[in-house]
mmCIF file of N, CA, C and O in Angstrom:
data_model
loop_
_atom_site.group_PDB
_atom_site.id
_atom_site.type_symbol
_atom_site.label_atom_id
_atom_site.label_comp_id
_atom_site.label_asym_id
_atom_site.label_seq_id
_atom_site.Cartn_x
_atom_site.Cartn_y
_atom_site.Cartn_z
ATOM 1 N N MET A 1054 32.359 -58.668 -128.408
ATOM 2 C CA MET A 1054 33.445 -58.957 -129.341
ATOM 3 C C MET A 1054 33.797 -60.420 -129.189
ATOM 4 O O MET A 1054 32.915 -61.227 -129.063
ATOM 5 N N ASN A 1055 35.052 -60.750 -129.148
ATOM 6 C CA ASN A 1055 35.433 -62.158 -129.183
ATOM 7 C C ASN A 1055 36.045 -62.668 -127.887
ATOM 8 O O ASN A 1055 36.555 -63.768 -127.860
ATOM 9 N N VAL A 1056 36.002 -61.935 -126.813
ATOM 10 C CA VAL A 1056 36.592 -62.399 -125.558
ATOM 11 C C VAL A 1056 35.668 -62.139 -124.364
ATOM 12 O O VAL A 1056 36.097 -61.613 -123.358
ATOM 13 N N PRO A 1057 34.421 -62.562 -124.457
ATOM 14 C CA PRO A 1057 33.506 -62.248 -123.368
ATOM 15 C C PRO A 1057 33.857 -62.941 -122.059
ATOM 16 O O PRO A 1057 33.492 -62.461 -120.998
ATOM 17 N N ASP A 1058 34.574 -64.056 -122.114
ATOM 18 C CA ASP A 1058 34.857 -64.799 -120.900
ATOM 19 C C ASP A 1058 36.256 -64.541 -120.341
ATOM 20 O O ASP A 1058 36.699 -65.239 -119.444
ATOM 21 N N ILE A 1059 36.944 -63.530 -120.833
ATOM 22 C CA ILE A 1059 38.246 -63.149 -120.288
ATOM 23 C C ILE A 1059 38.074 -61.832 -119.536
ATOM 24 O O ILE A 1059 37.582 -60.857 -120.096
ATOM 25 N N ASN A 1060 38.474 -61.828 -118.297
ATOM 26 C CA ASN A 1060 38.417 -60.615 -117.490
ATOM 27 C C ASN A 1060 39.305 -59.553 -118.141
ATOM 28 O O ASN A 1060 40.483 -59.779 -118.379
ATOM 29 N N ARG A 1061 38.729 -58.396 -118.419
ATOM 30 C CA ARG A 1061 39.466 -57.351 -119.140
ATOM 31 C C ARG A 1061 40.667 -56.830 -118.366
ATOM 32 O O ARG A 1061 41.684 -56.495 -118.955
ATOM 33 N N SER A 1062 40.591 -56.753 -117.060
ATOM 34 C CA SER A 1062 41.749 -56.269 -116.300
ATOM 35 C C SER A 1062 42.898 -57.278 -116.372
ATOM 36 O O SER A 1062 44.062 -56.890 -116.468
ATOM 37 N N ILE A 1063 42.577 -58.560 -116.366
ATOM 38 C CA ILE A 1063 43.611 -59.592 -116.517
ATOM 39 C C ILE A 1063 44.177 -59.540 -117.929
ATOM 40 O O ILE A 1063 45.392 -59.650 -118.129
ATOM 41 N N LEU A 1064 43.303 -59.357 -118.915
ATOM 42 C CA LEU A 1064 43.765 -59.237 -120.303
ATOM 43 C C LEU A 1064 44.729 -58.065 -120.450
ATOM 44 O O LEU A 1064 45.799 -58.196 -121.043
ATOM 45 N N ARG A 1065 44.380 -56.921 -119.884
ATOM 46 C CA ARG A 1065 45.258 -55.739 -119.952
ATOM 47 C C ARG A 1065 46.596 -55.999 -119.254
ATOM 48 O O ARG A 1065 47.638 -55.567 -119.732
ATOM 49 N N MET A 1066 46.562 -56.719 -118.141
ATOM 50 C CA MET A 1066 47.795 -57.047 -117.419
ATOM 51 C C MET A 1066 48.710 -57.928 -118.288
ATOM 52 O O MET A 1066 49.911 -57.680 -118.392
ATOM 53 N N HIS A 1067 48.141 -58.933 -118.947
ATOM 54 C CA HIS A 1067 48.941 -59.808 -119.806
ATOM 55 C C HIS A 1067 49.489 -59.057 -121.019
ATOM 56 O O HIS A 1067 50.633 -59.256 -121.426
ATOM 57 N N ILE A 1068 48.678 -58.169 -121.573
ATOM 58 C CA ILE A 1068 49.149 -57.363 -122.705
ATOM 59 C C ILE A 1068 50.296 -56.457 -122.264
ATOM 60 O O ILE A 1068 51.299 -56.329 -122.979
ATOM 61 N N ALA A 1069 50.182 -55.856 -121.101
ATOM 62 C CA ALA A 1069 51.267 -55.008 -120.586
ATOM 63 C C ALA A 1069 52.552 -55.813 -120.399
ATOM 64 O O ALA A 1069 53.649 -55.322 -120.701
ATOM 65 N N THR A 1070 52.421 -57.040 -119.934
ATOM 66 C CA THR A 1070 53.588 -57.918 -119.776
ATOM 67 C C THR A 1070 54.257 -58.166 -121.125
ATOM 68 O O THR A 1070 55.478 -58.056 -121.250
ATOM 69 N N ILE A 1071 53.453 -58.478 -122.129
ATOM 70 C CA ILE A 1071 53.983 -58.736 -123.478
ATOM 71 C C ILE A 1071 54.646 -57.481 -124.040
ATOM 72 O O ILE A 1071 55.745 -57.534 -124.600
ATOM 73 N N GLU A 1072 53.991 -56.342 -123.891
ATOM 74 C CA GLU A 1072 54.539 -55.094 -124.433
ATOM 75 C C GLU A 1072 55.835 -54.693 -123.737
ATOM 76 O O GLU A 1072 56.697 -54.071 -124.354
ATOM 77 N N ALA A 1073 55.985 -55.044 -122.466
ATOM 78 C CA ALA A 1073 57.220 -54.734 -121.743
ATOM 79 C C ALA A 1073 58.382 -55.618 -122.192
ATOM 80 O O ALA A 1073 59.539 -55.199 -122.138
ATOM 81 N N ARG A 1074 58.077 -56.800 -122.673
ATOM 82 C CA ARG A 1074 59.114 -57.769 -123.071
ATOM 83 C C ARG A 1074 59.476 -57.715 -124.553
ATOM 84 O O ARG A 1074 60.542 -58.188 -124.941
ATOM 85 N N HIS A 1075 58.562 -57.211 -125.372
ATOM 86 C CA HIS A 1075 58.724 -57.318 -126.825
ATOM 87 C C HIS A 1075 58.430 -55.989 -127.522
ATOM 88 O O HIS A 1075 57.656 -55.180 -127.022
ATOM 89 N N PRO A 1076 58.998 -55.809 -128.711
ATOM 90 C CA PRO A 1076 58.762 -54.572 -129.474
ATOM 91 C C PRO A 1076 57.432 -54.595 -130.232
ATOM 92 O O PRO A 1076 57.381 -54.721 -131.455
ATOM 93 N N ILE A 1077 56.338 -54.504 -129.477
ATOM 94 C CA ILE A 1077 54.996 -54.542 -130.063
ATOM 95 C C ILE A 1077 54.055 -53.701 -129.207
ATOM 96 O O ILE A 1077 54.256 -53.573 -127.998
ATOM 97 N N LYS A 1078 53.045 -53.137 -129.840
ATOM 98 C CA LYS A 1078 51.997 -52.371 -129.145
ATOM 99 C C LYS A 1078 50.652 -52.935 -129.582
ATOM 100 O O LYS A 1078 50.293 -52.877 -130.755
ATOM 101 N N ILE A 1079 49.919 -53.538 -128.644
ATOM 102 C CA ILE A 1079 48.596 -54.083 -128.939
ATOM 103 C C ILE A 1079 47.607 -52.921 -128.971
ATOM 104 O O ILE A 1079 47.469 -52.175 -128.000
ATOM 105 N N LEU A 1080 46.910 -52.773 -130.095
ATOM 106 C CA LEU A 1080 45.983 -51.657 -130.279
ATOM 107 C C LEU A 1080 44.550 -52.000 -129.904
ATOM 108 O O LEU A 1080 43.784 -51.113 -129.525
ATOM 109 N N GLY A 1081 44.177 -53.264 -130.047
ATOM 110 C CA GLY A 1081 42.812 -53.636 -129.717
ATOM 111 C C GLY A 1081 42.480 -55.035 -130.167
ATOM 112 O O GLY A 1081 43.302 -55.741 -130.746
ATOM 113 N N LEU A 1082 41.239 -55.428 -129.875
ATOM 114 C CA LEU A 1082 40.713 -56.737 -130.243
ATOM 115 C C LEU A 1082 40.013 -56.645 -131.586
ATOM 116 O O LEU A 1082 39.294 -55.686 -131.859
ATOM 117 N N LEU A 1083 40.204 -57.661 -132.394
ATOM 118 C CA LEU A 1083 39.522 -57.751 -133.679
ATOM 119 C C LEU A 1083 38.417 -58.802 -133.592
ATOM 120 O O LEU A 1083 38.492 -59.715 -132.763
ATOM 121 N N PRO A 1084 37.424 -58.706 -134.469
ATOM 122 C CA PRO A 1084 36.397 -59.746 -134.493
ATOM 123 C C PRO A 1084 37.016 -61.111 -134.781
ATOM 124 O O PRO A 1084 37.978 -61.211 -135.547
ATOM 125 N N ARG A 1085 36.476 -62.149 -134.172
ATOM 126 C CA ARG A 1085 36.971 -63.507 -134.369
ATOM 127 C C ARG A 1085 36.959 -63.849 -135.852
ATOM 128 O O ARG A 1085 36.017 -63.559 -136.557
ATOM 129 N N GLY A 1086 38.052 -64.415 -136.312
ATOM 130 C CA GLY A 1086 38.191 -64.777 -137.711
ATOM 131 C C GLY A 1086 38.977 -63.775 -138.519
ATOM 132 O O GLY A 1086 39.238 -63.991 -139.697
ATOM 133 N N SER A 1087 39.388 -62.675 -137.908
ATOM 134 C CA SER A 1087 40.147 -61.645 -138.624
ATOM 135 C C SER A 1087 41.554 -62.105 -138.973
ATOM 136 O O SER A 1087 42.123 -61.678 -139.966
ATOM 137 N N VAL A 1088 42.114 -62.971 -138.136
ATOM 138 C CA VAL A 1088 43.469 -63.471 -138.354
ATOM 139 C C VAL A 1088 43.360 -64.766 -139.147
ATOM 140 O O VAL A 1088 42.805 -65.753 -138.664
ATOM 141 N N GLY A 1089 43.887 -64.761 -140.344
ATOM 142 C CA GLY A 1089 43.717 -65.886 -141.256
ATOM 143 C C GLY A 1089 44.469 -67.145 -140.895
ATOM 144 O O GLY A 1089 44.151 -68.213 -141.398
ATOM 145 N N HIS A 1090 45.445 -67.075 -140.016
ATOM 146 C CA HIS A 1090 46.241 -68.270 -139.709
ATOM 147 C C HIS A 1090 45.865 -68.923 -138.386
ATOM 148 O O HIS A 1090 46.493 -69.885 -137.976
ATOM 149 N N VAL A 1091 44.822 -68.431 -137.732
ATOM 150 C CA VAL A 1091 44.360 -69.024 -136.471
ATOM 151 C C VAL A 1091 42.894 -69.426 -136.673
ATOM 152 O O VAL A 1091 42.042 -68.575 -136.888
ATOM 153 N N PHE A 1092 42.628 -70.727 -136.584
ATOM 154 C CA PHE A 1092 41.310 -71.237 -136.969
ATOM 155 C C PHE A 1092 40.424 -71.644 -135.800
ATOM 156 O O PHE A 1092 39.262 -71.928 -135.989
ATOM 157 N N ASP A 1093 40.947 -71.687 -134.603
ATOM 158 C CA ASP A 1093 40.184 -72.119 -133.442
ATOM 159 C C ASP A 1093 39.057 -71.133 -133.140
ATOM 160 O O ASP A 1093 39.268 -69.920 -133.118
ATOM 161 N N ASP A 1094 37.860 -71.644 -132.894
ATOM 162 C CA ASP A 1094 36.708 -70.787 -132.599
ATOM 163 C C ASP A 1094 36.863 -70.043 -131.282
ATOM 164 O O ASP A 1094 36.169 -69.054 -131.038
ATOM 165 N N ASN A 1095 37.741 -70.505 -130.422
ATOM 166 C CA ASN A 1095 37.953 -69.904 -129.108
ATOM 167 C C ASN A 1095 39.137 -68.921 -129.108
ATOM 168 O O ASN A 1095 39.532 -68.421 -128.064
ATOM 169 N N ALA A 1096 39.688 -68.648 -130.267
ATOM 170 C CA ALA A 1096 40.878 -67.798 -130.371
ATOM 171 C C ALA A 1096 40.542 -66.329 -130.100
ATOM 172 O O ALA A 1096 39.393 -65.906 -130.185
ATOM 173 N N VAL A 1097 41.592 -65.589 -129.787
ATOM 174 C CA VAL A 1097 41.488 -64.142 -129.581
ATOM 175 C C VAL A 1097 42.354 -63.476 -130.643
ATOM 176 O O VAL A 1097 43.519 -63.832 -130.812
ATOM 177 N N ASP A 1098 41.785 -62.532 -131.365
ATOM 178 C CA ASP A 1098 42.493 -61.836 -132.440
ATOM 179 C C ASP A 1098 42.795 -60.398 -132.026
ATOM 180 O O ASP A 1098 41.909 -59.695 -131.538
ATOM 181 N N PHE A 1099 44.045 -59.997 -132.244
ATOM 182 C CA PHE A 1099 44.488 -58.657 -131.864
ATOM 183 C C PHE A 1099 45.004 -57.889 -133.064
ATOM 184 O O PHE A 1099 45.578 -58.468 -133.987
ATOM 185 N N LEU A 1100 44.846 -56.575 -133.024
ATOM 186 C CA LEU A 1100 45.496 -55.664 -133.963
ATOM 187 C C LEU A 1100 46.648 -55.018 -133.210
ATOM 188 O O LEU A 1100 46.493 -54.615 -132.054
ATOM 189 N N ALA A 1101 47.817 -54.938 -133.854
ATOM 190 C CA ALA A 1101 48.993 -54.408 -133.169
ATOM 191 C C ALA A 1101 49.876 -53.615 -134.125
ATOM 192 O O ALA A 1101 49.783 -53.751 -135.342
ATOM 193 N N GLU A 1102 50.718 -52.791 -133.529
ATOM 194 C CA GLU A 1102 51.770 -52.078 -134.263
ATOM 195 C C GLU A 1102 53.097 -52.700 -133.891
ATOM 196 O O GLU A 1102 53.348 -52.995 -132.721
ATOM 197 N N LYS A 1103 53.931 -52.896 -134.905
ATOM 198 C CA LYS A 1103 55.259 -53.406 -134.581
ATOM 199 C C LYS A 1103 56.160 -52.238 -134.225
ATOM 200 O O LYS A 1103 56.011 -51.132 -134.737
ATOM 201 N N ARG A 1104 57.061 -52.492 -133.324
ATOM 202 C CA ARG A 1104 58.069 -51.527 -132.907
ATOM 203 C C ARG A 1104 59.389 -51.928 -133.546
ATOM 204 O O ARG A 1104 59.552 -53.071 -133.990
ATOM 205 N N PRO A 1105 60.361 -51.038 -133.584
ATOM 206 C CA PRO A 1105 61.659 -51.385 -134.179
ATOM 207 C C PRO A 1105 62.245 -52.644 -133.526
ATOM 208 O O PRO A 1105 62.218 -52.799 -132.306
ATOM 209 N N GLY A 1106 62.715 -53.539 -134.370
ATOM 210 C CA GLY A 1106 63.347 -54.756 -133.896
ATOM 211 C C GLY A 1106 62.461 -55.988 -133.961
ATOM 212 O O GLY A 1106 62.947 -57.108 -133.804
ATOM 213 N N LEU A 1107 61.164 -55.825 -134.188
ATOM 214 C CA LEU A 1107 60.276 -56.983 -134.254
ATOM 215 C C LEU A 1107 60.476 -57.718 -135.576
ATOM 216 O O LEU A 1107 60.460 -57.115 -136.646
ATOM 217 N N ASP A 1108 60.687 -59.021 -135.484
ATOM 218 C CA ASP A 1108 60.761 -59.829 -136.698
ATOM 219 C C ASP A 1108 59.695 -60.921 -136.638
ATOM 220 O O ASP A 1108 58.973 -61.063 -135.646
ATOM 221 N N LEU A 1109 59.590 -61.694 -137.701
ATOM 222 C CA LEU A 1109 58.551 -62.712 -137.805
ATOM 223 C C LEU A 1109 58.661 -63.773 -136.711
ATOM 224 O O LEU A 1109 57.656 -64.212 -136.155
ATOM 225 N N TRP A 1110 59.881 -64.187 -136.390
ATOM 226 C CA TRP A 1110 60.084 -65.188 -135.347
ATOM 227 C C TRP A 1110 59.588 -64.683 -133.999
ATOM 228 O O TRP A 1110 58.944 -65.412 -133.246
ATOM 229 N N GLU A 1111 59.900 -63.438 -133.701
ATOM 230 C CA GLU A 1111 59.459 -62.884 -132.420
ATOM 231 C C GLU A 1111 57.946 -62.715 -132.394
ATOM 232 O O GLU A 1111 57.304 -62.966 -131.365
ATOM 233 N N LEU A 1112 57.360 -62.307 -133.513
ATOM 234 C CA LEU A 1112 55.903 -62.179 -133.578
ATOM 235 C C LEU A 1112 55.235 -63.528 -133.297
ATOM 236 O O LEU A 1112 54.279 -63.603 -132.528
ATOM 237 N N ALA A 1113 55.753 -64.581 -133.902
ATOM 238 C CA ALA A 1113 55.213 -65.920 -133.647
ATOM 239 C C ALA A 1113 55.371 -66.288 -132.171
ATOM 240 O O ALA A 1113 54.457 -66.860 -131.560
ATOM 241 N N GLY A 1114 56.510 -65.947 -131.597
ATOM 242 C CA GLY A 1114 56.739 -66.209 -130.183
ATOM 243 C C GLY A 1114 55.790 -65.430 -129.291
ATOM 244 O O GLY A 1114 55.338 -65.935 -128.254
ATOM 245 N N ILE A 1115 55.477 -64.202 -129.688
ATOM 246 C CA ILE A 1115 54.524 -63.385 -128.921
ATOM 247 C C ILE A 1115 53.148 -64.039 -128.942
ATOM 248 O O ILE A 1115 52.466 -64.096 -127.921
ATOM 249 N N GLU A 1116 52.742 -64.543 -130.113
ATOM 250 C CA GLU A 1116 51.450 -65.229 -130.192
ATOM 251 C C GLU A 1116 51.415 -66.437 -129.256
ATOM 252 O O GLU A 1116 50.430 -66.638 -128.539
ATOM 253 N N VAL A 1117 52.485 -67.204 -129.234
ATOM 254 C CA VAL A 1117 52.560 -68.380 -128.359
ATOM 255 C C VAL A 1117 52.550 -67.957 -126.895
ATOM 256 O O VAL A 1117 51.813 -68.524 -126.072
ATOM 257 N N GLU A 1118 53.361 -66.955 -126.558
ATOM 258 C CA GLU A 1118 53.449 -66.496 -125.166
ATOM 259 C C GLU A 1118 52.111 -65.946 -124.664
ATOM 260 O O GLU A 1118 51.659 -66.280 -123.567
ATOM 261 N N LEU A 1119 51.470 -65.120 -125.479
ATOM 262 C CA LEU A 1119 50.182 -64.555 -125.078
ATOM 263 C C LEU A 1119 49.113 -65.645 -125.019
ATOM 264 O O LEU A 1119 48.252 -65.641 -124.132
ATOM 265 N N SER A 1120 49.191 -66.603 -125.917
ATOM 266 C CA SER A 1120 48.278 -67.738 -125.892
ATOM 267 C C SER A 1120 48.427 -68.531 -124.599
ATOM 268 O O SER A 1120 47.428 -68.920 -123.976
ATOM 269 N N ASP A 1121 49.660 -68.740 -124.178
ATOM 270 C CA ASP A 1121 49.906 -69.445 -122.909
ATOM 271 C C ASP A 1121 49.333 -68.658 -121.722
ATOM 272 O O ASP A 1121 48.741 -69.243 -120.818
ATOM 273 N N LEU A 1122 49.513 -67.357 -121.737
ATOM 274 C CA LEU A 1122 49.000 -66.519 -120.648
ATOM 275 C C LEU A 1122 47.475 -66.524 -120.586
ATOM 276 O O LEU A 1122 46.885 -66.543 -119.506
ATOM 277 N N LEU A 1123 46.833 -66.515 -121.759
ATOM 278 C CA LEU A 1123 45.371 -66.424 -121.814
ATOM 279 C C LEU A 1123 44.683 -67.785 -121.787
ATOM 280 O O LEU A 1123 43.478 -67.862 -121.560
ATOM 281 N N GLY A 1124 45.443 -68.826 -122.081
ATOM 282 C CA GLY A 1124 44.852 -70.156 -122.102
ATOM 283 C C GLY A 1124 43.985 -70.437 -123.306
ATOM 284 O O GLY A 1124 43.094 -71.279 -123.263
ATOM 285 N N ARG A 1125 44.241 -69.743 -124.404
ATOM 286 C CA ARG A 1125 43.518 -69.955 -125.657
ATOM 287 C C ARG A 1125 44.356 -69.440 -126.810
ATOM 288 O O ARG A 1125 45.255 -68.631 -126.608
ATOM 289 N N PRO A 1126 44.101 -69.905 -128.022
ATOM 290 C CA PRO A 1126 44.900 -69.464 -129.168
ATOM 291 C C PRO A 1126 44.808 -67.959 -129.385
ATOM 292 O O PRO A 1126 43.776 -67.341 -129.112
ATOM 293 N N VAL A 1127 45.900 -67.390 -129.875
ATOM 294 C CA VAL A 1127 45.983 -65.952 -130.134
ATOM 295 C C VAL A 1127 46.516 -65.734 -131.542
ATOM 296 O O VAL A 1127 47.442 -66.413 -131.978
ATOM 297 N N GLY A 1128 45.914 -64.778 -132.239
ATOM 298 C CA GLY A 1128 46.417 -64.331 -133.530
ATOM 299 C C GLY A 1128 46.634 -62.834 -133.487
ATOM 300 O O GLY A 1128 45.858 -62.109 -132.858
ATOM 301 N N ILE A 1129 47.698 -62.382 -134.127
ATOM 302 C CA ILE A 1129 48.020 -60.954 -134.143
ATOM 303 C C ILE A 1129 48.146 -60.490 -135.583
ATOM 304 O O ILE A 1129 48.867 -61.099 -136.369
ATOM 305 N N VAL A 1130 47.433 -59.426 -135.915
ATOM 306 C CA VAL A 1130 47.539 -58.771 -137.215
ATOM 307 C C VAL A 1130 48.297 -57.473 -137.003
ATOM 308 O O VAL A 1130 47.946 -56.674 -136.138
ATOM 309 N N LEU A 1131 49.343 -57.275 -137.790
ATOM 310 C CA LEU A 1131 50.109 -56.018 -137.711
ATOM 311 C C LEU A 1131 49.533 -54.988 -138.673
ATOM 312 O O LEU A 1131 49.250 -55.298 -139.832
ATOM 313 N N VAL A 1132 49.373 -53.770 -138.196
ATOM 314 C CA VAL A 1132 48.871 -52.684 -139.033
ATOM 315 C C VAL A 1132 49.729 -52.541 -140.289
ATOM 316 O O VAL A 1132 49.206 -52.346 -141.390
ATOM 317 N N SER A 1133 51.031 -52.694 -140.131
ATOM 318 C CA SER A 1133 51.944 -52.524 -141.267
ATOM 319 C C SER A 1133 51.753 -53.594 -142.346
ATOM 320 O O SER A 1133 52.177 -53.400 -143.481
ATOM 321 N N GLY A 1134 51.093 -54.692 -142.016
ATOM 322 C CA GLY A 1134 50.861 -55.755 -142.988
ATOM 323 C C GLY A 1134 49.523 -55.665 -143.686
ATOM 324 O O GLY A 1134 49.228 -56.459 -144.579
ATOM 325 N N LEU A 1135 48.706 -54.706 -143.314
ATOM 326 C CA LEU A 1135 47.381 -54.562 -143.911
ATOM 327 C C LEU A 1135 47.449 -53.790 -145.217
ATOM 328 O O LEU A 1135 48.193 -52.818 -145.339
ATOM 329 N N LYS A 1136 46.664 -54.228 -146.152
ATOM 330 C CA LYS A 1136 46.599 -53.577 -147.464
ATOM 331 C C LYS A 1136 45.139 -53.398 -147.868
ATOM 332 O O LYS A 1136 44.269 -54.139 -147.440
ATOM 333 N N GLY A 1137 44.894 -52.434 -148.726
ATOM 334 C CA GLY A 1137 43.581 -52.236 -149.317
ATOM 335 C C GLY A 1137 42.467 -52.039 -148.313
ATOM 336 O O GLY A 1137 42.579 -51.285 -147.350
ATOM 337 N N ARG A 1138 41.386 -52.769 -148.542
ATOM 338 C CA ARG A 1138 40.188 -52.643 -147.715
ATOM 339 C C ARG A 1138 40.463 -52.959 -146.245
ATOM 340 O O ARG A 1138 39.952 -52.298 -145.347
ATOM 341 N N GLU A 1139 41.278 -53.985 -145.985
ATOM 342 C CA GLU A 1139 41.598 -54.352 -144.602
ATOM 343 C C GLU A 1139 42.332 -53.218 -143.882
ATOM 344 O O GLU A 1139 42.129 -53.012 -142.692
ATOM 345 N N ALA A 1140 43.190 -52.494 -144.595
ATOM 346 C CA ALA A 1140 43.918 -51.380 -143.984
ATOM 347 C C ALA A 1140 42.964 -50.286 -143.522
ATOM 348 O O ALA A 1140 43.243 -49.573 -142.559
ATOM 349 N N GLU A 1141 41.839 -50.163 -144.191
ATOM 350 C CA GLU A 1141 40.841 -49.180 -143.793
ATOM 351 C C GLU A 1141 39.909 -49.719 -142.714
ATOM 352 O O GLU A 1141 39.567 -49.007 -141.769
ATOM 353 N N GLU A 1142 39.491 -50.982 -142.850
ATOM 354 C CA GLU A 1142 38.478 -51.539 -141.960
ATOM 355 C C GLU A 1142 38.992 -52.009 -140.607
ATOM 356 O O GLU A 1142 38.344 -51.789 -139.584
ATOM 357 N N PHE A 1143 40.134 -52.690 -140.576
ATOM 358 C CA PHE A 1143 40.595 -53.298 -139.326
ATOM 359 C C PHE A 1143 40.804 -52.268 -138.203
ATOM 360 O O PHE A 1143 40.378 -52.527 -137.078
ATOM 361 N N PRO A 1144 41.434 -51.130 -138.470
ATOM 362 C CA PRO A 1144 41.563 -50.154 -137.371
ATOM 363 C C PRO A 1144 40.209 -49.681 -136.833
ATOM 364 O O PRO A 1144 40.068 -49.432 -135.632
ATOM 365 N N ARG A 1145 39.214 -49.594 -137.679
ATOM 366 C CA ARG A 1145 37.878 -49.191 -137.236
ATOM 367 C C ARG A 1145 37.195 -50.296 -136.441
ATOM 368 O O ARG A 1145 36.398 -50.021 -135.534
ATOM 369 N N LEU A 1146 37.480 -51.531 -136.794
ATOM 370 C CA LEU A 1146 36.854 -52.677 -136.133
ATOM 371 C C LEU A 1146 37.487 -53.006 -134.773
ATOM 372 O O LEU A 1146 36.856 -53.653 -133.943
ATOM 373 N N ALA A 1147 38.728 -52.575 -134.579
ATOM 374 C CA ALA A 1147 39.446 -52.929 -133.345
ATOM 375 C C ALA A 1147 38.760 -52.316 -132.124
ATOM 376 O O ALA A 1147 38.500 -51.129 -132.071
ATOM 377 N N GLU A 1148 38.459 -53.188 -131.170
ATOM 378 C CA GLU A 1148 37.849 -52.760 -129.923
ATOM 379 C C GLU A 1148 38.930 -52.540 -128.882
ATOM 380 O O GLU A 1148 39.763 -53.414 -128.661
ATOM 381 N N PRO A 1149 38.946 -51.385 -128.223
ATOM 382 C CA PRO A 1149 39.973 -51.144 -127.203
ATOM 383 C C PRO A 1149 39.939 -52.220 -126.122
ATOM 384 O O PRO A 1149 38.873 -52.741 -125.769
ATOM 385 N N VAL A 1150 41.119 -52.539 -125.634
ATOM 386 C CA VAL A 1150 41.217 -53.532 -124.562
ATOM 387 C C VAL A 1150 40.906 -52.818 -123.287
ATOM 388 O O VAL A 1150 40.297 -53.211 -122.403
#
């Protein structure tokens, strides 16, 4: 997938930290390029579910915080924001962390 050089146990630890602090549930990794607003070739793309209370500002902050933890750009796609073909394909494409 798109994170071959990140230790999966460390990745899971950082995701658990984010999920404990914020109203979000990371569902899996998406293929690189799935997130339209993150252009870096070294980025990590995630599929997530929002929990009650999550707003756009906090989502942006989560991307920054997780990016700082991982040392590379992060993009997050919310299931609730998917429409049409992407709503069908992205959940199938998501690789478990």
